[in-house]
Amino acid sequence: QLTRTAPSSKVSAMLQHQPVTPLPKAHALTRLVAKLDRMIALATAASSTITRWRLILFIVGAICTVALYKTGWYQAGNGALLAFVTLFLIVAVYHNRLESRLHRLRLWKQIKLVHLARLRLDWSHIPARPSNVPDHHPYAKDLDLVGPHSLLHLLDTTVSSYGQARLGFWLLEQPPKPDQWHLRRRLVQELIPKSLFRDRLGLEAQLIGEQEINGRRLEAVLQHTVGFPHLTTVLAIQTLLATATIGLGLSALLDWLPNYWMWSFAPYALIYFWTDQGEELLEHAVGVHFELEKLGAVLGFIERHARPRRSALAGLWEPLLTPGINPPQLVRKAARTLHAISVKAHPLIHLAVNAFCPWDLWFTYRLQQIQAQVADNLPTWLDRLAEVEAASALATFASLHPSYRWPTPLTADPQRNGTSAKLLVKELGHPLIPETHRVSNDLALETLGTVLLVTGSNMSGKSTFLRTLGINLCLAQAGAPVCAGLFEWTWLRLATCIRVDDSLEAGLSFFYAEVKRLKSLLDETADRSNAPVVFLIDEIFKGTNNRERLIGSRAFITALSQGNGFGLVTTHDLELTDLDKTVPGLRNAHFQETVAAGALQFDYKLRPGPCPTTNALRIMELEGLPISQGKTGEKVIDP
């Protein structure tokens, strides 16, 4: 059950400058982009033509109107002016709509180009948003899950900070709760055929602006205090004074009473100037509107598509449809209030409306209420939006890779053959390696305590094989399809030791950092209260000398075989292969190379048994370094 593996990380890195695309999907996207190019070209030409006609219409209208006025035909001049102005406005409205559609077409084309870049693994054209590797995470860095040119970079189509965090959480928190996983996968599969919905989700956000929906920034804006103490009391007093002023003013105009209105207007004006918040209220209102506008547009778009009953999307969105806390309704109320406050930008109009009624106080009170409502419901809004965004990202990934298979979760059965975990994969490949350079593998881990000891030459594919297995397990347990022909597994925790760095800041040497990682991994396998562990260890104890490495590796692998887990360990130490005689769960496998025309060639095939060859001296020789075979006559390549 061991056949082929993907290229090593060193080789795959050299191949990234030659992106290759799955042909059918790429051709469809290329044809669509070409069609959009033609539509954009036609719309651009039409817009240029309309621009010229608007100028001609303005000049002709001005000349005709002036000529009629000059000849004394004033009625005809008025009619001509009205006709030309009406015609000009009609053309302007149509032109604005055409420009809006042209803008949408350009954004739509960019979305499709990014999809094409995702297919080709053309990283320079896939938008990169900041995403930091969590400190001390057991496998994020090892498996290229987060950061530039990572799995998250490839998958991320989200429009909010919470959406990106949710997608990262699905990849980094393993394993999920089975019930949550099944709901998540149902939503992902439901969104796969809805390519228009997925793309428009991003389009609706981009139409408002390029900046992402930042949940923390929005929460900070909503937590800003609006108004001042005793606002409702001051509003009630000002309302009474305004009412009295209007009543007394009307009485004075009708000569029913003397000018008593000045006695109520004077305290009204004093309180107004005392409570006026100046530009601070306007700036805050603009900030709230800026943050809520894009969120409201995206939430409203999702709501319009969450109406069908018995759908996963409708079930997810149901709590947000309650009247009074419905996002689009609250956002519209907030927008009306914020537009009313924006009258402060026009000083004369602002003074006029506040002279008749406590305009600023009333809408400050309304903003205070709406802001409190939005703040109370915002966590639910962002949570549901994040869930839809993350599921949409995985659905886009599945749609772009129709050849990928859906993994099958199994139920652990400790009573059957004494096993409580299983991982069976066939034709497993690395999703971050181009398809034509990708080599697939089969692997079966069916008993706890199984340790697959993988030996092989430098650059033969050992490290990439570990990452291939780990990254596909993360995809499977996130709810996405995997780059495999078959993937069956029970729920597993994941622990790796592949990339280990020393730390000057923490005062850790490379070897000590490796020891701490391996100790943490071993502790995970000792925990039998949680799901079993699949461990992936690359070049065990490579930070110390050969003698101590062999002693430590033998003891560590023996301990692993007795824990709550199974997995793979790679090594250059062929002496470790005889552990299969003393460790019942240990199996040997290897990668090897061939020499042709004076160069090393790798087929990246995983074969059973210990590795029969080495290539370190051959690599040194090919690069022109001096080597010595010594008195023993050791061969450079041992056939």
mmCIF file of N, CA and C in Angstrom, residues 200-302:
data_model
loop_
_atom_site.group_PDB
_atom_site.id
_atom_site.type_symbol
_atom_site.label_atom_id
_atom_site.label_comp_id
_atom_site.label_asym_id
_atom_site.label_seq_id
_atom_site.Cartn_x
_atom_site.Cartn_y
_atom_site.Cartn_z
ATOM 1 N N ARG A 200 -20.258 36.941 -5.761
ATOM 2 C CA ARG A 200 -20.926 38.205 -5.464
ATOM 3 C C ARG A 200 -20.755 38.604 -4.006
ATOM 4 N N LEU A 201 -20.514 37.624 -3.146
ATOM 5 C CA LEU A 201 -20.241 37.945 -1.749
ATOM 6 C C LEU A 201 -19.013 38.849 -1.653
ATOM 7 N N GLY A 202 -17.982 38.505 -2.429
ATOM 8 C CA GLY A 202 -16.797 39.364 -2.469
ATOM 9 C C GLY A 202 -17.038 40.631 -3.255
ATOM 10 N N LEU A 203 -17.840 40.534 -4.322
ATOM 11 C CA LEU A 203 -18.110 41.705 -5.158
ATOM 12 C C LEU A 203 -18.864 42.775 -4.388
ATOM 13 N N GLU A 204 -19.878 42.366 -3.614
ATOM 14 C CA GLU A 204 -20.661 43.342 -2.854
ATOM 15 C C GLU A 204 -19.772 44.116 -1.887
ATOM 16 N N ALA A 205 -18.802 43.436 -1.298
ATOM 17 C CA ALA A 205 -17.891 44.119 -0.377
ATOM 18 C C ALA A 205 -16.960 45.060 -1.136
ATOM 19 N N GLN A 206 -16.447 44.622 -2.287
ATOM 20 C CA GLN A 206 -15.516 45.450 -3.048
ATOM 21 C C GLN A 206 -16.190 46.683 -3.629
ATOM 22 N N LEU A 207 -17.489 46.608 -3.900
ATOM 23 C CA LEU A 207 -18.199 47.772 -4.436
ATOM 24 C C LEU A 207 -18.246 48.912 -3.428
ATOM 25 N N ILE A 208 -18.218 48.583 -2.136
ATOM 26 C CA ILE A 208 -18.218 49.621 -1.095
ATOM 27 C C ILE A 208 -16.822 50.177 -0.888
ATOM 28 N N GLY A 209 -15.813 49.332 -1.003
ATOM 29 C CA GLY A 209 -14.435 49.770 -0.797
ATOM 30 C C GLY A 209 -13.522 48.568 -0.680
ATOM 31 N N GLU A 210 -12.236 48.814 -0.807
ATOM 32 C CA GLU A 210 -11.262 47.726 -0.780
ATOM 33 C C GLU A 210 -10.931 47.258 0.634
ATOM 34 N N GLN A 211 -11.175 48.092 1.628
ATOM 35 C CA GLN A 211 -10.807 47.743 2.988
ATOM 36 C C GLN A 211 -11.692 46.624 3.514
ATOM 37 N N GLU A 212 -11.108 45.678 4.246
ATOM 38 C CA GLU A 212 -11.867 44.554 4.777
ATOM 39 C C GLU A 212 -12.789 45.009 5.895
ATOM 40 N N ILE A 213 -13.776 44.174 6.199
ATOM 41 C CA ILE A 213 -14.642 44.409 7.348
ATOM 42 C C ILE A 213 -13.868 43.976 8.585
ATOM 43 N N ASN A 214 -13.448 44.942 9.373
ATOM 44 C CA ASN A 214 -12.624 44.649 10.542
ATOM 45 C C ASN A 214 -13.507 44.637 11.786
ATOM 46 N N GLY A 215 -13.777 43.446 12.320
ATOM 47 C CA GLY A 215 -14.682 43.312 13.448
ATOM 48 C C GLY A 215 -14.210 44.051 14.686
ATOM 49 N N ARG A 216 -12.922 43.961 14.990
ATOM 50 C CA ARG A 216 -12.416 44.621 16.194
ATOM 51 C C ARG A 216 -12.515 46.138 16.080
ATOM 52 N N ARG A 217 -12.205 46.659 14.887
ATOM 53 C CA ARG A 217 -12.310 48.105 14.709
ATOM 54 C C ARG A 217 -13.765 48.556 14.838
ATOM 55 N N LEU A 218 -14.689 47.773 14.286
ATOM 56 C CA LEU A 218 -16.105 48.107 14.379
ATOM 57 C C LEU A 218 -16.577 48.050 15.826
ATOM 58 N N GLU A 219 -16.142 47.059 16.575
ATOM 59 C CA GLU A 219 -16.502 46.981 17.987
ATOM 60 C C GLU A 219 -15.971 48.183 18.756
ATOM 61 N N ALA A 220 -14.750 48.610 18.424
ATOM 62 C CA ALA A 220 -14.165 49.766 19.108
ATOM 63 C C ALA A 220 -14.954 51.036 18.807
ATOM 64 N N VAL A 221 -15.396 51.194 17.561
ATOM 65 C CA VAL A 221 -16.185 52.374 17.194
ATOM 66 C C VAL A 221 -17.509 52.379 17.937
ATOM 67 N N LEU A 222 -18.160 51.220 18.033
ATOM 68 C CA LEU A 222 -19.466 51.149 18.682
ATOM 69 C C LEU A 222 -19.364 51.318 20.196
ATOM 70 N N GLN A 223 -18.204 51.038 20.767
ATOM 71 C CA GLN A 223 -18.029 51.208 22.215
ATOM 72 C C GLN A 223 -17.767 52.663 22.595
ATOM 73 N N HIS A 224 -17.538 53.510 21.588
ATOM 74 C CA HIS A 224 -17.317 54.936 21.860
ATOM 75 C C HIS A 224 -18.597 55.552 22.423
ATOM 76 N N THR A 225 -18.473 56.272 23.515
ATOM 77 C CA THR A 225 -19.634 56.869 24.169
ATOM 78 C C THR A 225 -20.199 58.010 23.337
ATOM 79 N N VAL A 226 -21.509 57.967 23.124
ATOM 80 C CA VAL A 226 -22.202 59.013 22.360
ATOM 81 C C VAL A 226 -23.023 59.862 23.321
ATOM 82 N N GLY A 227 -23.029 61.173 23.092
ATOM 83 C CA GLY A 227 -23.842 62.052 23.923
ATOM 84 C C GLY A 227 -23.145 62.437 25.210
ATOM 85 N N PHE A 228 -23.945 62.688 26.248
ATOM 86 C CA PHE A 228 -23.419 63.158 27.530
ATOM 87 C C PHE A 228 -24.388 62.708 28.612
ATOM 88 N N PRO A 229 -23.999 62.843 29.891
ATOM 89 C CA PRO A 229 -24.898 62.411 30.972
ATOM 90 C C PRO A 229 -26.226 63.161 30.943
ATOM 91 N N HIS A 230 -27.292 62.462 31.335
ATOM 92 C CA HIS A 230 -28.644 63.041 31.419
ATOM 93 C C HIS A 230 -29.131 63.538 30.052
ATOM 94 N N LEU A 231 -28.758 62.840 28.993
ATOM 95 C CA LEU A 231 -29.175 63.255 27.648
ATOM 96 C C LEU A 231 -30.692 63.265 27.517
ATOM 97 N N THR A 232 -31.359 62.228 28.032
ATOM 98 C CA THR A 232 -32.819 62.151 27.870
ATOM 99 C C THR A 232 -33.516 63.297 28.605
ATOM 100 N N THR A 233 -32.983 63.668 29.771
ATOM 101 C CA THR A 233 -33.588 64.784 30.512
ATOM 102 C C THR A 233 -33.433 66.092 29.752
ATOM 103 N N VAL A 234 -32.230 66.339 29.246
ATOM 104 C CA VAL A 234 -31.995 67.570 28.473
ATOM 105 C C VAL A 234 -32.844 67.572 27.204
ATOM 106 N N LEU A 235 -33.004 66.405 26.555
ATOM 107 C CA LEU A 235 -33.820 66.312 25.338
ATOM 108 C C LEU A 235 -35.280 66.635 25.653
ATOM 109 N N ALA A 236 -35.786 66.145 26.789
ATOM 110 C CA ALA A 236 -37.177 66.427 27.166
ATOM 111 C C ALA A 236 -37.369 67.924 27.415
ATOM 112 N N ILE A 237 -36.429 68.553 28.117
ATOM 113 C CA ILE A 237 -36.520 69.994 28.401
ATOM 114 C C ILE A 237 -36.483 70.792 27.100
ATOM 115 N N GLN A 238 -35.542 70.442 26.200
ATOM 116 C CA GLN A 238 -35.432 71.161 24.942
ATOM 117 C C GLN A 238 -36.668 70.966 24.071
ATOM 118 N N THR A 239 -37.272 69.775 24.134
ATOM 119 C CA THR A 239 -38.487 69.544 23.352
ATOM 120 C C THR A 239 -39.626 70.425 23.861
ATOM 121 N N LEU A 240 -39.762 70.521 25.187
ATOM 122 C CA LEU A 240 -40.796 71.402 25.758
ATOM 123 C C LEU A 240 -40.544 72.861 25.392
ATOM 124 N N LEU A 241 -39.281 73.300 25.493
ATOM 125 C CA LEU A 241 -38.960 74.695 25.151
ATOM 126 C C LEU A 241 -39.186 74.965 23.682
ATOM 127 N N ALA A 242 -38.832 74.022 22.808
ATOM 128 C CA ALA A 242 -39.048 74.215 21.371
ATOM 129 C C ALA A 242 -40.536 74.278 21.058
ATOM 130 N N THR A 243 -41.317 73.388 21.688
ATOM 131 C CA THR A 243 -42.764 73.400 21.463
ATOM 132 C C THR A 243 -43.370 74.719 21.938
ATOM 133 N N ALA A 244 -42.927 75.151 23.114
ATOM 134 C CA ALA A 244 -43.441 76.420 23.636
ATOM 135 C C ALA A 244 -43.042 77.586 22.732
ATOM 136 N N THR A 245 -41.824 77.583 22.241
ATOM 137 C CA THR A 245 -41.367 78.667 21.369
ATOM 138 C C THR A 245 -42.187 78.718 20.093
ATOM 139 N N ILE A 246 -42.444 77.549 19.483
ATOM 140 C CA ILE A 246 -43.229 77.520 18.246
ATOM 141 C C ILE A 246 -44.660 77.992 18.511
ATOM 142 N N GLY A 247 -45.258 77.529 19.628
ATOM 143 C CA GLY A 247 -46.631 77.939 19.944
ATOM 144 C C GLY A 247 -46.720 79.427 20.215
ATOM 145 N N LEU A 248 -45.804 79.940 21.021
ATOM 146 C CA LEU A 248 -45.815 81.374 21.328
ATOM 147 C C LEU A 248 -45.482 82.212 20.106
ATOM 148 N N GLY A 249 -44.595 81.676 19.248
ATOM 149 C CA GLY A 249 -44.259 82.408 18.038
ATOM 150 C C GLY A 249 -45.452 82.536 17.105
ATOM 151 N N LEU A 250 -46.205 81.449 16.948
ATOM 152 C CA LEU A 250 -47.412 81.499 16.104
ATOM 153 C C LEU A 250 -48.446 82.450 16.703
ATOM 154 N N SER A 251 -48.573 82.436 18.030
ATOM 155 C CA SER A 251 -49.517 83.360 18.686
ATOM 156 C C SER A 251 -49.123 84.800 18.447
ATOM 157 N N ALA A 252 -47.829 85.079 18.471
ATOM 158 C CA ALA A 252 -47.367 86.443 18.222
ATOM 159 C C ALA A 252 -47.633 86.847 16.781
ATOM 160 N N LEU A 253 -47.419 85.918 15.822
ATOM 161 C CA LEU A 253 -47.682 86.227 14.419
ATOM 162 C C LEU A 253 -49.159 86.525 14.170
ATOM 163 N N LEU A 254 -50.042 85.838 14.925
ATOM 164 C CA LEU A 254 -51.487 86.041 14.756
ATOM 165 C C LEU A 254 -52.032 87.144 15.668
ATOM 166 N N ASP A 255 -51.113 87.828 16.374
ATOM 167 C CA ASP A 255 -51.479 88.906 17.294
ATOM 168 C C ASP A 255 -52.385 88.436 18.432
ATOM 169 N N TRP A 256 -52.226 87.162 18.792
ATOM 170 C CA TRP A 256 -52.987 86.676 19.934
ATOM 171 C C TRP A 256 -52.280 87.005 21.248
ATOM 172 N N LEU A 257 -50.925 86.992 21.220
ATOM 173 C CA LEU A 257 -50.130 87.259 22.408
ATOM 174 C C LEU A 257 -48.949 88.151 22.035
ATOM 175 N N PRO A 258 -48.371 88.847 23.032
ATOM 176 C CA PRO A 258 -47.142 89.599 22.756
ATOM 177 C C PRO A 258 -45.994 88.624 22.428
ATOM 178 N N ASN A 259 -44.805 89.168 22.211
ATOM 179 C CA ASN A 259 -43.640 88.352 21.833
ATOM 180 C C ASN A 259 -43.048 87.608 23.029
ATOM 181 N N TYR A 260 -43.887 86.719 23.622
ATOM 182 C CA TYR A 260 -43.410 85.922 24.748
ATOM 183 C C TYR A 260 -42.468 84.797 24.304
ATOM 184 N N TRP A 261 -42.448 84.515 22.991
ATOM 185 C CA TRP A 261 -41.634 83.390 22.499
ATOM 186 C C TRP A 261 -40.149 83.573 22.831
ATOM 187 N N MET A 262 -39.720 84.848 22.992
ATOM 188 C CA MET A 262 -38.309 85.075 23.291
ATOM 189 C C MET A 262 -37.916 84.526 24.660
ATOM 190 N N TRP A 263 -38.905 84.459 25.607
ATOM 191 C CA TRP A 263 -38.594 83.960 26.940
ATOM 192 C C TRP A 263 -38.339 82.438 26.941
ATOM 193 N N SER A 264 -38.949 81.733 26.009
ATOM 194 C CA SER A 264 -38.671 80.288 25.919
ATOM 195 C C SER A 264 -37.490 80.002 24.972
ATOM 196 N N PHE A 265 -37.345 80.850 23.951
ATOM 197 C CA PHE A 265 -36.269 80.609 22.997
ATOM 198 C C PHE A 265 -34.894 80.894 23.613
ATOM 199 N N ALA A 266 -34.821 81.868 24.513
ATOM 200 C CA ALA A 266 -33.528 82.226 25.122
ATOM 201 C C ALA A 266 -32.917 81.044 25.887
ATOM 202 N N PRO A 267 -33.641 80.397 26.814
ATOM 203 C CA PRO A 267 -33.028 79.233 27.484
ATOM 204 C C PRO A 267 -32.788 78.066 26.508
ATOM 205 N N TYR A 268 -33.688 77.962 25.489
ATOM 206 C CA TYR A 268 -33.488 76.906 24.486
ATOM 207 C C TYR A 268 -32.151 77.101 23.770
ATOM 208 N N ALA A 269 -31.838 78.350 23.367
ATOM 209 C CA ALA A 269 -30.584 78.635 22.673
ATOM 210 C C ALA A 269 -29.388 78.420 23.592
ATOM 211 N N LEU A 270 -29.520 78.838 24.872
ATOM 212 C CA LEU A 270 -28.406 78.652 25.804
ATOM 213 C C LEU A 270 -28.093 77.171 26.006
ATOM 214 N N ILE A 271 -29.143 76.376 26.192
ATOM 215 C CA ILE A 271 -28.915 74.930 26.369
ATOM 216 C C ILE A 271 -28.333 74.338 25.098
ATOM 217 N N TYR A 272 -28.792 74.800 23.932
ATOM 218 C CA TYR A 272 -28.251 74.278 22.669
ATOM 219 C C TYR A 272 -26.746 74.509 22.589
ATOM 220 N N PHE A 273 -26.304 75.760 22.838
ATOM 221 C CA PHE A 273 -24.866 76.042 22.742
ATOM 222 C C PHE A 273 -24.074 75.344 23.853
ATOM 223 N N TRP A 274 -24.732 75.099 24.972
ATOM 224 C CA TRP A 274 -24.062 74.408 26.081
ATOM 225 C C TRP A 274 -23.867 72.924 25.766
ATOM 226 N N THR A 275 -24.812 72.313 25.061
ATOM 227 C CA THR A 275 -24.758 70.871 24.767
ATOM 228 C C THR A 275 -24.220 70.553 23.384
ATOM 229 N N ASP A 276 -23.939 71.556 22.578
ATOM 230 C CA ASP A 276 -23.461 71.289 21.220
ATOM 231 C C ASP A 276 -22.110 70.550 21.271
ATOM 232 N N GLN A 277 -22.044 69.409 20.564
ATOM 233 C CA GLN A 277 -20.831 68.579 20.578
ATOM 234 C C GLN A 277 -19.881 68.890 19.423
ATOM 235 N N GLY A 278 -20.206 69.936 18.689
ATOM 236 C CA GLY A 278 -19.296 70.365 17.630
ATOM 237 C C GLY A 278 -19.093 69.305 16.564
ATOM 238 N N GLU A 279 -17.878 69.236 16.041
ATOM 239 C CA GLU A 279 -17.566 68.306 14.956
ATOM 240 C C GLU A 279 -17.349 66.873 15.445
ATOM 241 N N GLU A 280 -17.213 66.694 16.763
ATOM 242 C CA GLU A 280 -16.952 65.352 17.292
ATOM 243 C C GLU A 280 -18.094 64.390 16.955
ATOM 244 N N LEU A 281 -19.340 64.874 17.110
ATOM 245 C CA LEU A 281 -20.492 64.027 16.808
ATOM 246 C C LEU A 281 -20.519 63.657 15.334
ATOM 247 N N LEU A 282 -20.239 64.617 14.468
ATOM 248 C CA LEU A 282 -20.246 64.348 13.032
ATOM 249 C C LEU A 282 -19.152 63.354 12.658
ATOM 250 N N GLU A 283 -17.960 63.534 13.209
ATOM 251 C CA GLU A 283 -16.856 62.613 12.900
ATOM 252 C C GLU A 283 -17.180 61.195 13.363
ATOM 253 N N HIS A 284 -17.771 61.087 14.547
ATOM 254 C CA HIS A 284 -18.133 59.750 15.035
ATOM 255 C C HIS A 284 -19.216 59.131 14.152
ATOM 256 N N ALA A 285 -20.199 59.931 13.761
ATOM 257 C CA ALA A 285 -21.276 59.421 12.909
ATOM 258 C C ALA A 285 -20.729 58.937 11.570
ATOM 259 N N VAL A 286 -19.810 59.707 10.993
ATOM 260 C CA VAL A 286 -19.191 59.299 9.729
ATOM 261 C C VAL A 286 -18.424 57.996 9.917
ATOM 262 N N GLY A 287 -17.704 57.874 11.042
ATOM 263 C CA GLY A 287 -16.961 56.643 11.307
ATOM 264 C C GLY A 287 -17.863 55.433 11.447
ATOM 265 N N VAL A 288 -18.972 55.585 12.169
ATOM 266 C CA VAL A 288 -19.926 54.482 12.320
ATOM 267 C C VAL A 288 -20.515 54.098 10.971
ATOM 268 N N HIS A 289 -20.878 55.088 10.188
ATOM 269 C CA HIS A 289 -21.451 54.815 8.859
ATOM 270 C C HIS A 289 -20.450 54.104 7.964
ATOM 271 N N PHE A 290 -19.198 54.541 8.010
ATOM 272 C CA PHE A 290 -18.162 53.921 7.183
ATOM 273 C C PHE A 290 -17.978 52.452 7.551
ATOM 274 N N GLU A 291 -18.005 52.147 8.845
ATOM 275 C CA GLU A 291 -17.791 50.769 9.275
ATOM 276 C C GLU A 291 -19.013 49.893 9.024
ATOM 277 N N LEU A 292 -20.209 50.467 9.161
ATOM 278 C CA LEU A 292 -21.423 49.670 9.027
ATOM 279 C C LEU A 292 -21.871 49.493 7.580
ATOM 280 N N GLU A 293 -21.472 50.406 6.692
ATOM 281 C CA GLU A 293 -21.989 50.374 5.322
ATOM 282 C C GLU A 293 -21.662 49.061 4.620
ATOM 283 N N LYS A 294 -20.392 48.661 4.659
ATOM 284 C CA LYS A 294 -19.998 47.427 3.972
ATOM 285 C C LYS A 294 -20.585 46.210 4.675
ATOM 286 N N LEU A 295 -20.592 46.222 6.012
ATOM 287 C CA LEU A 295 -21.156 45.096 6.752
ATOM 288 C C LEU A 295 -22.631 44.933 6.416
ATOM 289 N N GLY A 296 -23.371 46.045 6.367
ATOM 290 C CA GLY A 296 -24.791 45.973 6.045
ATOM 291 C C GLY A 296 -25.039 45.454 4.641
ATOM 292 N N ALA A 297 -24.204 45.878 3.682
ATOM 293 C CA ALA A 297 -24.370 45.414 2.301
ATOM 294 C C ALA A 297 -24.144 43.913 2.192
ATOM 295 N N VAL A 298 -23.112 43.412 2.860
ATOM 296 C CA VAL A 298 -22.792 41.981 2.792
ATOM 297 C C VAL A 298 -23.843 41.150 3.517
ATOM 298 N N LEU A 299 -24.246 41.595 4.722
ATOM 299 C CA LEU A 299 -25.257 40.852 5.470
ATOM 300 C C LEU A 299 -26.596 40.852 4.742
ATOM 301 N N GLY A 300 -26.947 41.988 4.142
ATOM 302 C CA GLY A 300 -28.194 42.051 3.384
ATOM 303 C C GLY A 300 -28.173 41.136 2.176
ATOM 304 N N PHE A 301 -27.032 41.049 1.513
ATOM 305 C CA PHE A 301 -26.910 40.151 0.357
ATOM 306 C C PHE A 301 -27.087 38.695 0.780
ATOM 307 N N ILE A 302 -26.441 38.307 1.887
ATOM 308 C CA ILE A 302 -26.581 36.918 2.354
ATOM 309 C C ILE A 302 -28.026 36.637 2.749
#
